[in-house]
DNA sequence: GCGACAG
DNA sequence: ATCTTGTCGC
């Protein structure tokens, strides 16, 4: 049988999906609740050879959405990792930012970038929340569902939920909860720096999500995958 | 009704 | 997210 080029979502699925992007806020929220039921928050995730980092930036005063994906080769020795591929995909911005509906603004462009990727990753880290979302469908979860890959949400600030104080040592963390449910962890990724919010996006557990983020931490606040994707999305690097 | 609110 | 200069620190 013919080998399908690497594109996590088939063309036909893309069409069906794209129809579901431009929705009125109420419809979008209803769809999130529906999709959240399909999110799997458990292991195993299988052997990891390549890890992708995803982030979105904007150009032309916000009219153009710029999706960046960086693929790193995982090494047991830890970071810094080798960059094996980087892709940037641009397309017209779909809609304005609405708290809680970020995925409808960013996932379409992210899928466009993944469609151009040659190296299939086994794990994806996304800049934003996973299930640490009012309806349990942050951008990392939404993207994970369509890519059908394990994803982790790595956010720089809180969207919802409450938590106690986080220890001061690198690696200290405390649970993030919302409406009586555990939705993620608040992690001190670096001393003297605001903690980051980690949550499973899809197809892995809380523990595994936290493990991989800690394994990818180098000397900065953000784990390597999202740190590099961040730079690429705002065109400050890698590109070399 | 009054805040809070990923990127 | 983006618009923006210098500045404090490793």
Coordinates of C-alpha atoms (C1' of nucleotides) in Angstrom, one line a residue:
Chain A
X1 CA 0.0 0.0 0.0
X2 CA 1.1 3.5 -0.7
X3 CA 2.9 5.3 2.1
X4 CA 1.0 8.3 3.2
X5 CA 3.2 11.5 3.3
X6 CA 3.6 12.7 6.8
X7 CA 0.5 14.7 7.6
X8 CA -1.1 13.8 10.8
X9 CA -4.5 14.6 9.5
X10 CA -5.8 13.4 6.1
X11 CA -6.9 16.0 3.5
X12 CA -10.5 14.8 3.9
X13 CA -10.3 15.2 7.6
X14 CA -8.8 18.6 7.2
X15 CA -11.8 19.8 5.2
X16 CA -14.2 18.5 7.8
X17 CA -12.2 20.1 10.5
X18 CA -11.8 23.4 8.8
X19 CA -15.5 23.7 8.6
X20 CA -15.6 23.5 12.3
X21 CA -13.2 26.4 12.9
X22 CA -15.2 29.5 12.2
X23 CA -17.8 29.1 14.8
X24 CA -19.7 31.6 16.9
X25 CA -18.4 31.6 20.5
X26 CA -21.3 29.7 21.9
X27 CA -21.0 26.9 19.2
X28 CA -17.3 26.8 19.8
X29 CA -17.7 26.3 23.5
X30 CA -20.2 23.5 22.9
X31 CA -17.8 21.8 20.5
X32 CA -15.0 22.1 23.1
X33 CA -17.1 20.3 25.7
X34 CA -17.9 17.6 23.1
X35 CA -14.3 17.1 22.0
X36 CA -13.0 17.1 25.6
X37 CA -14.7 13.8 26.1
X38 CA -12.4 12.3 23.5
X39 CA -9.3 13.5 25.3
X40 CA -7.3 10.6 26.8
X41 CA -5.3 11.6 29.9
X42 CA -3.4 8.4 30.4
X43 CA -0.2 6.6 29.4
X44 CA 1.6 4.9 27.8
X45 CA 3.1 7.2 25.1
X46 CA 5.6 4.7 23.7
X47 CA 9.3 5.2 22.7
X48 CA 10.2 8.9 22.1
X49 CA 12.8 9.6 19.4
X50 CA 11.7 13.1 18.3
X51 CA 9.9 15.8 20.3
X52 CA 8.2 18.7 18.6
X53 CA 7.7 22.2 20.1
X54 CA 4.8 24.4 18.8
X55 CA 4.1 28.1 19.1
X56 CA 2.2 30.7 17.2
X57 CA 3.2 34.3 16.4
X58 CA 1.7 37.1 14.4
X59 CA 2.8 39.4 11.7
X60 CA 1.3 42.5 9.9
X61 CA -0.3 43.8 13.0
X62 CA -2.0 40.5 13.7
X63 CA -3.4 39.9 10.2
X64 CA -1.1 37.0 9.5
X65 CA -0.8 34.0 11.8
X66 CA 2.6 32.4 11.9
X67 CA 2.8 28.8 13.2
X68 CA 6.2 27.4 14.1
X69 CA 7.2 23.8 14.8
X70 CA 10.7 22.7 15.8
X71 CA 11.6 19.1 16.0
X72 CA 14.3 18.0 18.4
X73 CA 16.1 14.7 18.6
X74 CA 15.7 13.3 22.1
X75 CA 18.9 12.2 23.9
X76 CA 19.0 10.4 27.2
X77 CA 21.9 12.6 28.2
X78 CA 19.4 15.5 28.3
X79 CA 19.5 19.0 26.7
X80 CA 20.7 20.8 24.8
X81 CA 19.0 18.8 22.1
X82 CA 19.8 18.7 18.4
X83 CA 17.4 20.5 16.1
X84 CA 16.5 18.2 13.3
X85 CA 13.8 20.2 11.5
X86 CA 12.0 23.5 11.7
X87 CA 8.9 24.6 9.9
X88 CA 7.1 27.9 9.6
X89 CA 3.6 28.2 8.1
X90 CA 1.7 31.4 7.5
X91 CA -1.9 32.0 6.8
X92 CA -4.5 34.8 7.3
X93 CA -5.6 35.1 10.9
X94 CA -9.0 33.5 11.5
X95 CA -10.4 35.3 14.5
X96 CA -9.7 37.5 17.4
X97 CA -8.3 36.2 20.6
X98 CA -11.1 35.2 23.0
X99 CA -10.1 33.8 26.4
X100 CA -11.0 30.1 26.4
X101 CA -11.2 29.9 22.7
X102 CA -7.5 30.1 21.8
X103 CA -7.4 26.8 19.9
X104 CA -9.9 28.1 17.3
X105 CA -7.4 30.9 16.6
X106 CA -4.2 28.9 16.7
X107 CA -4.8 25.2 15.8
X108 CA -5.6 25.6 12.1
X109 CA -2.3 27.3 11.5
X110 CA -0.5 24.7 13.6
X111 CA -2.0 21.9 11.5
X112 CA -0.7 23.7 8.4
X113 CA 2.8 23.6 9.8
X114 CA 2.6 20.0 10.8
X115 CA 1.4 19.1 7.3
X116 CA 4.7 20.4 6.0
X117 CA 6.8 18.5 8.5
X118 CA 9.0 15.6 7.3
X119 CA 10.0 14.2 10.7
X120 CA 7.1 12.6 12.6
X121 CA 7.4 13.3 16.4
X122 CA 6.2 11.0 19.1
X123 CA 5.6 13.8 21.6
X124 CA 4.5 17.4 21.1
X125 CA 4.8 20.3 23.5
X126 CA 2.5 23.2 23.0
X127 CA 2.7 26.8 24.2
X128 CA -0.6 27.1 26.1
X129 CA -2.8 24.9 28.3
X130 CA -3.7 21.3 27.9
X131 CA -6.7 20.2 30.0
X132 CA -6.1 23.1 32.4
X133 CA -9.0 24.8 30.7
X134 CA -12.6 25.7 31.8
X135 CA -14.0 22.9 29.5
X136 CA -10.8 20.8 29.6
X137 CA -9.8 21.6 26.0
X138 CA -6.9 24.0 25.8
X139 CA -4.9 24.3 22.6
X140 CA -2.6 21.4 23.5
X141 CA -5.5 19.1 23.9
X142 CA -7.3 20.3 20.8
X143 CA -4.2 20.0 18.7
X144 CA -3.4 16.6 20.2
X145 CA -6.8 15.2 19.2
X146 CA -6.4 16.2 15.5
X147 CA -2.8 15.1 15.3
X148 CA -3.6 12.0 17.3
X149 CA -0.3 12.4 19.1
X150 CA 0.7 12.7 22.8
X151 CA 0.7 16.5 23.6
X152 CA 1.7 18.5 26.7
X153 CA 0.5 22.0 27.5
X154 CA 3.2 24.3 28.7
X155 CA 1.8 27.7 29.6
X156 CA 3.5 30.8 31.0
X157 CA 0.5 31.9 33.0
X158 CA -2.8 30.6 34.4
X159 CA -6.1 30.4 32.6
X160 CA -8.2 28.8 35.3
X161 CA -7.9 26.8 38.5
X162 CA -6.3 27.4 41.9
X163 CA -3.1 26.3 43.6
X164 CA -1.0 26.7 46.7
X165 CA 2.4 28.2 46.9
X166 CA 5.1 26.6 44.8
X167 CA 8.5 25.7 46.4
X168 CA 11.5 27.9 45.5
X169 CA 13.7 25.1 44.2
X170 CA 14.0 24.1 40.6
X171 CA 11.7 21.1 40.1
X172 CA 9.3 22.0 42.9
X173 CA 5.7 21.9 41.9
X174 CA 2.2 22.0 43.3
X175 CA -1.1 20.7 41.9
X176 CA -3.4 22.9 39.9
X177 CA -7.1 22.2 40.6
X178 CA -10.4 23.4 39.2
X179 CA -13.9 22.5 40.3
X180 CA -12.6 19.7 42.5
X181 CA -10.5 18.2 39.7
X182 CA -6.8 18.0 39.2
X183 CA -6.0 19.7 35.9
X184 CA -2.3 20.2 36.0
X185 CA 0.8 21.3 37.9
X186 CA 2.4 24.6 38.6
X187 CA 6.2 24.0 38.2
X188 CA 9.2 26.0 39.4
X189 CA 11.3 25.5 36.2
X190 CA 13.9 27.9 37.4
X191 CA 14.9 29.6 40.6
X192 CA 13.7 33.1 41.1
X193 CA 11.3 33.0 38.1
X194 CA 7.6 32.8 37.9
X195 CA 6.4 29.1 37.7
X196 CA 5.0 27.6 34.5
X197 CA 1.7 25.7 34.1
X198 CA 1.9 22.1 32.9
X199 CA -1.0 20.0 31.9
X200 CA -1.6 16.9 29.9
X201 CA -2.8 17.7 26.4
X202 CA -3.7 14.3 25.1
X203 CA -2.6 10.6 25.4
X204 CA -0.4 10.9 28.5
X205 CA -0.7 11.2 32.3
X206 CA 0.0 14.1 34.6
X207 CA 3.1 12.3 35.9
X208 CA 4.5 11.6 32.4
X209 CA 3.7 15.1 31.2
X210 CA 5.7 16.6 34.2
X211 CA 8.5 14.1 33.7
X212 CA 9.0 15.0 30.1
X213 CA 8.9 18.7 30.8
X214 CA 11.5 18.4 33.5
X215 CA 13.7 16.2 31.2
X216 CA 13.6 18.9 28.5
X217 CA 14.5 21.8 30.9
X218 CA 17.9 23.2 30.2
X219 CA 19.0 26.6 31.7
X220 CA 15.9 28.6 30.9
X221 CA 12.4 28.9 32.3
X222 CA 10.8 27.1 29.3
X223 CA 11.6 23.5 28.2
X224 CA 13.7 23.4 25.0
X225 CA 10.9 22.4 22.6
X226 CA 8.6 25.4 23.4
X227 CA 11.5 27.7 24.0
X228 CA 12.8 27.1 20.5
X229 CA 9.4 27.2 18.9
X230 CA 8.8 30.4 20.7
X231 CA 11.8 32.0 19.1
X232 CA 11.0 30.7 15.7
X233 CA 7.4 31.9 15.9
X234 CA 8.6 35.4 16.7
X235 CA 11.5 35.2 14.3
X236 CA 14.3 35.5 16.7
X237 CA 15.8 32.1 15.9
X238 CA 16.7 29.1 15.3
X239 CA 17.0 29.3 11.5
X240 CA 20.6 27.9 11.4
Chain B
dG1 C1' -23.5 42.8 38.8
dC2 C1' -18.1 42.5 39.3
dG3 C1' -13.7 40.6 38.1
dA4 C1' -10.7 37.1 35.6
dC5 C1' -9.2 35.8 31.4
dA6 C1' -3.6 30.7 27.8
dG7 C1' -1.7 33.7 23.5
Chain C
dA1 C1' 0.2 37.9 21.0
dT2 C1' 2.4 42.8 19.7
dC3 C1' 4.0 47.7 20.3
dT4 C1' 8.9 49.3 22.4
dT5 C1' 14.7 51.4 25.4
dG6 C1' 17.3 50.8 28.4
dT7 C1' 18.9 48.1 32.1
dC8 C1' 20.1 44.7 35.8
dG9 C1' 22.4 40.3 36.2
dC10 C1' 24.9 35.7 35.3

